[in-house]
Each structure stands twice: as structure tokens, then as C-alpha cells.
Coordinates of C-alpha atoms (C1' of nucleotides) in Angstrom, one line a residue:
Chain A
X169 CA -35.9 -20.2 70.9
X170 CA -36.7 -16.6 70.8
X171 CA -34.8 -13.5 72.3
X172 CA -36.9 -11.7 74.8
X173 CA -39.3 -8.8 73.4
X174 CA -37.6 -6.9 76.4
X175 CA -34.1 -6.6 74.3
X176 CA -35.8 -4.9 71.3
X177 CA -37.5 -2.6 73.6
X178 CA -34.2 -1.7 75.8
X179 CA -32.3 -1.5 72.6
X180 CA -34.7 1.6 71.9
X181 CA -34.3 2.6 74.5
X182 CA -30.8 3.2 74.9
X183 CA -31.1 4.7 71.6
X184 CA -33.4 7.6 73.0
X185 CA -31.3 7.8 76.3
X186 CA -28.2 8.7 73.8
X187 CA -29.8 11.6 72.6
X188 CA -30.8 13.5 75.9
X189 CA -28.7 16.4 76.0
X190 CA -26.1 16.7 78.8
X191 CA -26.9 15.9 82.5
X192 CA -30.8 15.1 82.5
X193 CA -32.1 12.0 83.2
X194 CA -35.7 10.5 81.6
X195 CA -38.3 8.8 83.3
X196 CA -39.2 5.2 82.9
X197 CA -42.7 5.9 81.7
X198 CA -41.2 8.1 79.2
X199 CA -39.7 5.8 77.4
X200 CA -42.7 3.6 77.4
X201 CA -45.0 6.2 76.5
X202 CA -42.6 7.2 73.7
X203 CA -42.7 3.5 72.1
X204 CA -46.1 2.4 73.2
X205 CA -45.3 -0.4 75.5
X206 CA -46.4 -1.3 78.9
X207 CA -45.2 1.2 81.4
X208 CA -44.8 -1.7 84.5
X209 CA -42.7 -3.9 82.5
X210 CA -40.2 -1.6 80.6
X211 CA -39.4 -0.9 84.4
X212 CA -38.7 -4.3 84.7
X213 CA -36.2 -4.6 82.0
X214 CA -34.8 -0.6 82.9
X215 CA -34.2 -1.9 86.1
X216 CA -31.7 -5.0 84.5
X217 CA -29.7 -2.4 82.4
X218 CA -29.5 -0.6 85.5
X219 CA -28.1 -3.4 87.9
X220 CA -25.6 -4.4 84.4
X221 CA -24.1 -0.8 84.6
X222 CA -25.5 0.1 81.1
X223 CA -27.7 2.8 82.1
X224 CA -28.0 4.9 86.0
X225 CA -30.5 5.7 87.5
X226 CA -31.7 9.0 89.0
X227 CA -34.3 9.3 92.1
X228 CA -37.1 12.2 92.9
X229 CA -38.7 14.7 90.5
X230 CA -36.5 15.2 87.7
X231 CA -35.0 11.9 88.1
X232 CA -35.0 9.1 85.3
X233 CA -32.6 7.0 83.6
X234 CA -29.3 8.3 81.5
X235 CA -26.6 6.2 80.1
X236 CA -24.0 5.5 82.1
X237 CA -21.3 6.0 79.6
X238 CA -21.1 7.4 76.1
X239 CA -23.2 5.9 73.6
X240 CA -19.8 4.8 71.2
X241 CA -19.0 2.6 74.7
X242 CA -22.0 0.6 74.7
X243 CA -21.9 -2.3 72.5
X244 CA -25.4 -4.4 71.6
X245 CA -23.9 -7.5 73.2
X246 CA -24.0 -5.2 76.7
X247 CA -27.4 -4.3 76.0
X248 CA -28.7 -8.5 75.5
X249 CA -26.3 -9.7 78.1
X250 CA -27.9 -7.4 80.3
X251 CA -31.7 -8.0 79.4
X252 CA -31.1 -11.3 78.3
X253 CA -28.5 -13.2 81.3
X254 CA -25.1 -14.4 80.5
X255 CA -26.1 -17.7 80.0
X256 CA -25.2 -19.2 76.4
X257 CA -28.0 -20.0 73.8
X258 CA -26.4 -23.8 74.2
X259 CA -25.9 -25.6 77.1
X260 CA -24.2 -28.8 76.9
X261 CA -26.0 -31.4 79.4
X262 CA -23.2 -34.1 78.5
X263 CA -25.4 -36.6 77.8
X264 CA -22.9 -38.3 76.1
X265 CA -22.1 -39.8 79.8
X266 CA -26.0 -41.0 80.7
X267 CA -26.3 -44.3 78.9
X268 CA -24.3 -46.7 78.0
X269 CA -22.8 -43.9 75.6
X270 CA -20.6 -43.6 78.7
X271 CA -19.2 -47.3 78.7
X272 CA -17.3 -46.8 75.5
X273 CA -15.6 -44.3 77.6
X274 CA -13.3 -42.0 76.4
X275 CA -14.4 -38.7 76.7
X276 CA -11.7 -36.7 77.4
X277 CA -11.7 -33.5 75.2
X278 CA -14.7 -31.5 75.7
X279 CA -18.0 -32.4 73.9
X280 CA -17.3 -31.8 70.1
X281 CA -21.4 -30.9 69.4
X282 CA -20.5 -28.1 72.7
X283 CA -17.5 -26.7 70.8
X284 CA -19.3 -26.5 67.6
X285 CA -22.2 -24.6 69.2
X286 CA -20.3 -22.3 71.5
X287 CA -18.2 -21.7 68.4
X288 CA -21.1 -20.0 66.6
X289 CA -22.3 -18.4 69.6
X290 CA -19.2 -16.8 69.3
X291 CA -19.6 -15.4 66.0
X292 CA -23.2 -14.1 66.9
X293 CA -21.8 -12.2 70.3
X294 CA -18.8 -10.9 68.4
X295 CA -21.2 -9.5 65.6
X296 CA -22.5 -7.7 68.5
X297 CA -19.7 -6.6 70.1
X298 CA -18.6 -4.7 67.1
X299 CA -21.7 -2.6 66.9
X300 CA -22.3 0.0 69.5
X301 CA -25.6 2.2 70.2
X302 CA -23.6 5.1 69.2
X303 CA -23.5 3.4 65.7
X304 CA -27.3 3.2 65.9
X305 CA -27.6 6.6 66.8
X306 CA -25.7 7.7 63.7
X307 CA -27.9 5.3 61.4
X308 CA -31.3 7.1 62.4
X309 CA -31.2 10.5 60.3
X310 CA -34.6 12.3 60.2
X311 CA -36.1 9.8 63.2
X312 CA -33.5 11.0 65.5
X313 CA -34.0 14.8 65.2
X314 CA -37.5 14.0 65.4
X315 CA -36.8 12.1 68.8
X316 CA -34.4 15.2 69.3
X317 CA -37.0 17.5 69.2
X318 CA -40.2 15.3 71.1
X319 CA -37.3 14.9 73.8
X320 CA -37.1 18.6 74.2
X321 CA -40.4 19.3 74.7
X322 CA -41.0 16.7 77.2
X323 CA -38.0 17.6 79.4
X324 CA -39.7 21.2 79.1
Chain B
X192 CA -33.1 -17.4 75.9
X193 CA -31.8 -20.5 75.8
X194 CA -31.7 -23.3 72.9
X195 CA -34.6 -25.9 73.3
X196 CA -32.5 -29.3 75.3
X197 CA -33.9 -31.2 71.9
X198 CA -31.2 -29.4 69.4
X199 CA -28.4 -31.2 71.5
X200 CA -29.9 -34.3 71.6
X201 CA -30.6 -34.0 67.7
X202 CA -27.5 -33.6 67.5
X203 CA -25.8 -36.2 69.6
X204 CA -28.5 -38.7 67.8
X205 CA -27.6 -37.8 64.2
X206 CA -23.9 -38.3 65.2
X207 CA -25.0 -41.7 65.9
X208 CA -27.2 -42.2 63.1
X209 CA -24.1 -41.3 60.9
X210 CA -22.1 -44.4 62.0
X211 CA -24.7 -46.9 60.9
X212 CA -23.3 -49.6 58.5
X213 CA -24.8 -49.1 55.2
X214 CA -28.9 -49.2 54.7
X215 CA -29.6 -50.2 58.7
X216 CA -32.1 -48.0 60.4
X217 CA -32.0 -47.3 64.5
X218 CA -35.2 -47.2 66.5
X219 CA -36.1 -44.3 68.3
X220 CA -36.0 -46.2 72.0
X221 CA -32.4 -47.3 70.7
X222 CA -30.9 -43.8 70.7
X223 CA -33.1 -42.7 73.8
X224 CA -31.4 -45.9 75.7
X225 CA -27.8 -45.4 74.3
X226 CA -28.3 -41.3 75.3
X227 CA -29.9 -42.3 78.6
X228 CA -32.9 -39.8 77.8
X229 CA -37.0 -40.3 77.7
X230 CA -37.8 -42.3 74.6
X231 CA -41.0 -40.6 73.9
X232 CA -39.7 -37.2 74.4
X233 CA -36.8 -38.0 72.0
X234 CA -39.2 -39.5 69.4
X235 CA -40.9 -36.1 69.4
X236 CA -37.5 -34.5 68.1
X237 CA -37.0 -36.8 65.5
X238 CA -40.2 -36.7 63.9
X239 CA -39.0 -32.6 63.3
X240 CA -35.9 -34.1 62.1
X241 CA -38.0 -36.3 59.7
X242 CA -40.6 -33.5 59.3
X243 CA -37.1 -31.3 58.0
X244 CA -36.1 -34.1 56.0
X245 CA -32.5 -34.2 57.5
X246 CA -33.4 -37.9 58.4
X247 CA -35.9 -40.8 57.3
X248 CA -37.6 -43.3 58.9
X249 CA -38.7 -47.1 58.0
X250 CA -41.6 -48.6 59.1
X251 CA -42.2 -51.8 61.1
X252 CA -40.0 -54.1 62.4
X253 CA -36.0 -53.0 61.0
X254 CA -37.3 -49.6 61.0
X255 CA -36.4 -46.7 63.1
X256 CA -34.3 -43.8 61.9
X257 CA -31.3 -43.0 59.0
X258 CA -30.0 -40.4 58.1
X259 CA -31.3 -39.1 54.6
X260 CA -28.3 -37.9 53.2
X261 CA -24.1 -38.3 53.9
X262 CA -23.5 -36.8 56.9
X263 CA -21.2 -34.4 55.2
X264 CA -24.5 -32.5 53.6
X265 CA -25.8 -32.1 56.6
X266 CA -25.0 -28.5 58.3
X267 CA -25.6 -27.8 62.0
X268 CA -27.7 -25.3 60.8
X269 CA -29.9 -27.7 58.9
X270 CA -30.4 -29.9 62.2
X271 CA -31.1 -26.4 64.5
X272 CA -33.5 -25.0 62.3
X273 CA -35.2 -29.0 62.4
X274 CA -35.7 -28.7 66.2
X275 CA -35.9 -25.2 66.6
X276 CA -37.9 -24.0 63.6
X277 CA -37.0 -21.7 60.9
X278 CA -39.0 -18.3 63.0
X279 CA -35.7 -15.8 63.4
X280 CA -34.4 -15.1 67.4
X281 CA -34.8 -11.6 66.7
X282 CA -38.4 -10.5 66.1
X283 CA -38.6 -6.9 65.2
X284 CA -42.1 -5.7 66.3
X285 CA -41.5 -2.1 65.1
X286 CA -42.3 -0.3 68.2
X287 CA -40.6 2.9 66.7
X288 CA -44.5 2.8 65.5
X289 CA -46.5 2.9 68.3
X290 CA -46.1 5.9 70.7
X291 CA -45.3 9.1 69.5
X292 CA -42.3 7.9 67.7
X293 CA -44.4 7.2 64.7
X294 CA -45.3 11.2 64.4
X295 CA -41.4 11.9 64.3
X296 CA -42.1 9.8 61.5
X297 CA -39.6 9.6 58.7
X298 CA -39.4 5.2 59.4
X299 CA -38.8 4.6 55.3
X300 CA -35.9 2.3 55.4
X301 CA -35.9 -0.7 57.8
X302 CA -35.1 -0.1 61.5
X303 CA -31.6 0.4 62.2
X304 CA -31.9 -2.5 65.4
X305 CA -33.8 -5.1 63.1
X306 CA -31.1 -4.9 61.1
X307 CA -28.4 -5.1 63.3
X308 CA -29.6 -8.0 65.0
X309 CA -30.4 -9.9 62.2
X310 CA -26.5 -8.8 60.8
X311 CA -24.9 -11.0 64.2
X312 CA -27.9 -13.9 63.9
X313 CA -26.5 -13.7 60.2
X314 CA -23.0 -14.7 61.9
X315 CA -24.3 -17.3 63.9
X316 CA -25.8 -19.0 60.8
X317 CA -23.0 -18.5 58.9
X318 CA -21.1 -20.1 61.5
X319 CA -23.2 -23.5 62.0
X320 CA -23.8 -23.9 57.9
X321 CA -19.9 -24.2 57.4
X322 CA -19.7 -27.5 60.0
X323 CA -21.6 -30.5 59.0
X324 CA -22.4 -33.9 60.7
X325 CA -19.5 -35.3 59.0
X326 CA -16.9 -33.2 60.5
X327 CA -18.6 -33.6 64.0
X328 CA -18.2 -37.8 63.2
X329 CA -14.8 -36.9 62.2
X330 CA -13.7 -35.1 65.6
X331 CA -14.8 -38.0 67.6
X332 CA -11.9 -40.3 68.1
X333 CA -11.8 -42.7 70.2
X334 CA -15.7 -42.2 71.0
X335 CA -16.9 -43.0 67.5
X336 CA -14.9 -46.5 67.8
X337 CA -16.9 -47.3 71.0
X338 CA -20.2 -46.5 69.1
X339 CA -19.8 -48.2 66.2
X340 CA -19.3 -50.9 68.6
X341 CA -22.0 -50.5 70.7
X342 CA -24.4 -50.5 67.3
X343 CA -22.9 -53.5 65.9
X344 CA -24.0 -55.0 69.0
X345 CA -27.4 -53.5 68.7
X346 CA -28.3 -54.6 65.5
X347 CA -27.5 -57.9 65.9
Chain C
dG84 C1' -39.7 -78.1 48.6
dT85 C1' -41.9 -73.8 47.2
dC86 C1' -45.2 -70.3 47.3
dC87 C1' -48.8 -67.7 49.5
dC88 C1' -51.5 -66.1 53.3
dT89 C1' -52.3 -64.5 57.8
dA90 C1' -51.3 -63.1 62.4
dT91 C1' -47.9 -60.8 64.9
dA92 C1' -45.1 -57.5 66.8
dC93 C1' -42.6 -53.7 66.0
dT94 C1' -42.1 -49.1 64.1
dC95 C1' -43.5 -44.2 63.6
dG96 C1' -46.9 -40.3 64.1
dG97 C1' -50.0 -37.2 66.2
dA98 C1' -53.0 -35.9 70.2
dT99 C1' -52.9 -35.1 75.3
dA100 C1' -51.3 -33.3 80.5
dG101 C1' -47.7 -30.8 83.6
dC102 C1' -44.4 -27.3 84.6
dA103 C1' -41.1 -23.5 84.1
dA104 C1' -40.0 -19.2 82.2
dG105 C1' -41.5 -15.1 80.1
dT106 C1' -45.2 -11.5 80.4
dG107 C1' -47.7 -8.1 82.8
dT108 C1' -48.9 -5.6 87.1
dC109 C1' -48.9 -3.6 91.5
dC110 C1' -47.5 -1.2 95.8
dG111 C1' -43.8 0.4 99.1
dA112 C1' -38.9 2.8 100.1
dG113 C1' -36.2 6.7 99.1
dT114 C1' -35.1 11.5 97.5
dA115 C1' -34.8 16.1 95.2
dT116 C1' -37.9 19.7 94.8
dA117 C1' -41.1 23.5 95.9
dG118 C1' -43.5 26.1 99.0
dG119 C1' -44.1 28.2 103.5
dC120 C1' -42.3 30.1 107.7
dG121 C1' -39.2 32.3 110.8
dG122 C1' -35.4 35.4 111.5
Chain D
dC42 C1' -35.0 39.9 101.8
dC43 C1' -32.5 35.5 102.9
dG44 C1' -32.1 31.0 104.9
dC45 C1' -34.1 26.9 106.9
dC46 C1' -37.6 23.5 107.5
dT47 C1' -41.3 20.6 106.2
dA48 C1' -44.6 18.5 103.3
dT49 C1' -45.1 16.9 98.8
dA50 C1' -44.9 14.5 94.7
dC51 C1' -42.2 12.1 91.8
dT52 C1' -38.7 8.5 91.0
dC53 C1' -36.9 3.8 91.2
dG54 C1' -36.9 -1.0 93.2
dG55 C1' -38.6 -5.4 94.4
dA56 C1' -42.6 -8.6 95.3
dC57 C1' -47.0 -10.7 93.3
dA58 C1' -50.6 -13.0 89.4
dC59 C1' -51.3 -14.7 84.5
dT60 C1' -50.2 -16.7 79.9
dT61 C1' -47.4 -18.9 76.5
dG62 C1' -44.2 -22.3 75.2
dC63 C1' -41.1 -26.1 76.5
dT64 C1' -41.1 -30.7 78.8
dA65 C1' -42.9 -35.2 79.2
dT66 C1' -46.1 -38.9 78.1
dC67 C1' -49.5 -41.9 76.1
dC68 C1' -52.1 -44.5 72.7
dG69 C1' -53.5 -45.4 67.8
dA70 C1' -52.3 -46.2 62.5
dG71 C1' -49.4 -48.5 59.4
dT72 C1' -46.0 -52.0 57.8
dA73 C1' -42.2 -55.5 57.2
dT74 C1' -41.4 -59.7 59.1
dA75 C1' -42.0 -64.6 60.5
dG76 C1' -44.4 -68.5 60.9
dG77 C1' -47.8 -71.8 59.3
dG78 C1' -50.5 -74.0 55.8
dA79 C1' -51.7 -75.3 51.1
dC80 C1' -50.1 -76.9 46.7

DNA sequence: GTCCCTATACTCGGATAGCAAGTGTCCGAGTATAGGCGG
DNA sequence: CCGCCTATACTCGGACACTTGCTATCCGAGTATAGGGAC
């Protein structure tokens, strides 16, 4: 089990999108040229923040990609439900009911080794819910101005 | 992402394993027959289990699987990072180095996402080392009767 | 009757195929821009 | 000089190959047991 390289990689990206000043919008092969990573498939993953409502996107020349809200709104759990599916880490195939596990019968409640799970999985998306990309943003000191200032050039 | 199908029926089998009168070991095909899953499959998950030391196994006829402590020792956690391994789900891979980001340049401290991911996977483990085996076995009711049952009958 | 030996059958353990999902790439549809042309 | 039109180039969006890891399986190594034979 291992998040998708496409979360880190959007979670950057988001991070650079909250610095562009005001209106403008930056292009997909921006971003991957900014971090190094293949063009073609940071599309992919754009293209799955865009359809989640994290980010919009902007067609023609000066078009690109912007958040869609301020960056204090955006928590990390929107960002890896976005990239990642809304499907939990666990998922309870009730086995318990296959073999003769079954027979003995009373299952009623829900699956206790399902409530267990989900319980953490809680704690893990909560942990995320409390941190936005506006928090990140404000963590970055002299790498953001740097971004601040490579952004400006760029948009010319 | 999604949790490998072999953490629930780890799980599920050290649940079992739990209820076993005393020094009695289970065969592998046992708890494949009483979960109604593929033996040799299963087997594969319980030699990690035996690999992590959260169970043992006995040779030869008798043998099978026990587990290698009281259930109550053993944490969810202990039984995930079995199956699962110990690698984290967040793998950092410090893109901020690649592109041009790296001649912004001021990257001293740890990157702000790599540590905010590994704060809510930090909550999520957290969350499975407080609930052990035991408390699982506990929660079972009516269920846990029926298996005890079901072993007695196995065993013979 | 008791002890020892041997053959047996049962167990785990690692090495081996098949498949789905993640990884990586490409080309087509749509649009705001910029330049040229006419009034 | 101003407004309109057209061609352009740039953007996103979805459809198409490839690789890694999960899924599933098999056979071989080792061992406690059970039975038979000797004492």
C-alpha cells in the first residue's frame, strides 16, 4: 500500500498555484517544468483536481490552471480525495459470511475488524482535514518568495 | 490506494487464532476453509505474519499456526505493518529539487508536505496501536461463541 | 509389556505464472489572442 | 484611425501502450506422529 506519486506532485502543485498573483492562470507544463516531472502525466493528475473542483481550468493562450478557491479553503484531504478516489484504504469483503464462519451465524452488527479500520482511517483523513494549503504556503519562507519571484518571470 | 485484501484476512485469521484452547495450533487450510478463501494465497499472508513474529508456527502433523503472544499485545498496527510492510504510504521524493525549484533554493528544513503527510499517517498509526486483537475478540459476541465451537470441532 | 526404529503423512516455506492498477505518452477539440484588412 | 474578421498558436481533455506490484498457485524441505518390530 502506497499513496500515488501523483498526490505529492499535485500537493506542489497547488502550493505554487496559491502564489500566482490575482486573476492569471498557469499552464500545465509549467508546473511540470517547475518540479521536473513528466509533463503528459501531471496533466493527468491536473486534469483530476480539476473535475474535484480543487483547481479551474483556463483555455487558449494565456490559459492554465488557478485554484478554485482561496488557498485557507483547500484542505490536504481535498487535494488526496481528488488524486487519490474516495474509496477507503480498507475495504471490508465480509468474509466472515464465505465459509462455514457464516453457519455460526450471528452477524448482525457491522464487521468489528471494519470498524476498527475505518476508525483509523478516520483519524488519518481528519489529520488532513485540519491542514489546508494555505497552511503550507505559510510554512515555506525563503522557498516561496523564490517561487514568487520564478513565477513572475515566467508569466512575463 | 487501497489496503492489500491480505490485512483483512490477517486479521479475521488472528481473531480466530486468539480463541484457540491453550498450546493447539491451526493449519493454514483450516483458516482458509473456515474464511472460505484460497489456502495457498492465505498461507502466503501468514508466513509475513510469522516472518513479523506476531504469530508462530509448529511443524508436522499438530502444527499450523498460534498466536505468539496474548492477543491483548497485539496492536492492529503490529498485524498491518506484518502484511503490508513497514515502507510509509507517503513517499516524499523531494521534487521541490528537480526543476527550477531547487535554484529558489533555500530547502534546509524538511519539506513542509513530507511532513504534513507523515503528521495524519502519524494519526492513523496512533489510531490502530491503541486497539489490540484482544479487544477485537472481545467485541465479538455472539460470533466468538460459534467459533470456539466450530474449533473445538476442528481439532478433534 | 516396554522401548526403539522406521515409514508415513502432514505441516510450513519459498519459488513460480497471471492479472489489474498505476505510470507514462500521445493526439484531437476548443478558445482567447494577435495580426491583417476594410471602412 | 477604428472596428471587424480570420488565421494562428496555445490550452485543456480524453484515448492509447508499458511497467510494477498485487493476486493466485504449485511443489519441495522439514518434522512430529503412529505403527511395527525387537528385546
Amino acid at each position: 500500500m502506497r499513496t500515488n506519486e501523483g498526490v505529492e506532485w499535485a500537493l506542489h502543485c497547488c502550493a505554487v498555484l496559491a502564489l500566482l498573483p490575482g486573476p492569471a492562470a498557469l499552464p500545465a507544463h509549467r508546473l511540470a517544468e517547475f518540479h521536473g516531472v513528466p509533463p503528459a502525466y501531471l496533466a493527468k493528475h491536473l486534469q483530476l483536481l480539476s473535475r474535484a473542483g480543487v483547481v479551474e481550468s483556463v483555455s487558449g493562450p494565456r490559459g492554465g490552471y488557478r485554484l478554485s478557491r482561496p488557498a485557507g479553503a483547500i484542505t490536504l484531504l481535498d487535494v488526496v480525495t481528488a488524486v487519490e478516489g474516495a474509496e477507503p484504504l480498507f475495504r471490508c469483503t465480509e468474509i466472515r459470511r464465505r465459509g462455514p464462519a457464516a453457519a455460526g451465524g450471528s452477524y448482525r452488527g457491522s464487521c468489528v475488524i471494519d470498524r476498527a479500520m475505518r476508525h483509523a482511517e478516520q483519524a488519518w483523513q481528519s489529520a488532513l482535514r485540519v491542514q489546508t494549503v494555505g497552511d503550507l504556503v505559510d510554512q515555506l519562507g525563503g522557498t516561496g518568495e523564490a517561487t514568487v519571484g520564478w513565477l513572475a518571470g515566467v508569466l512575463g
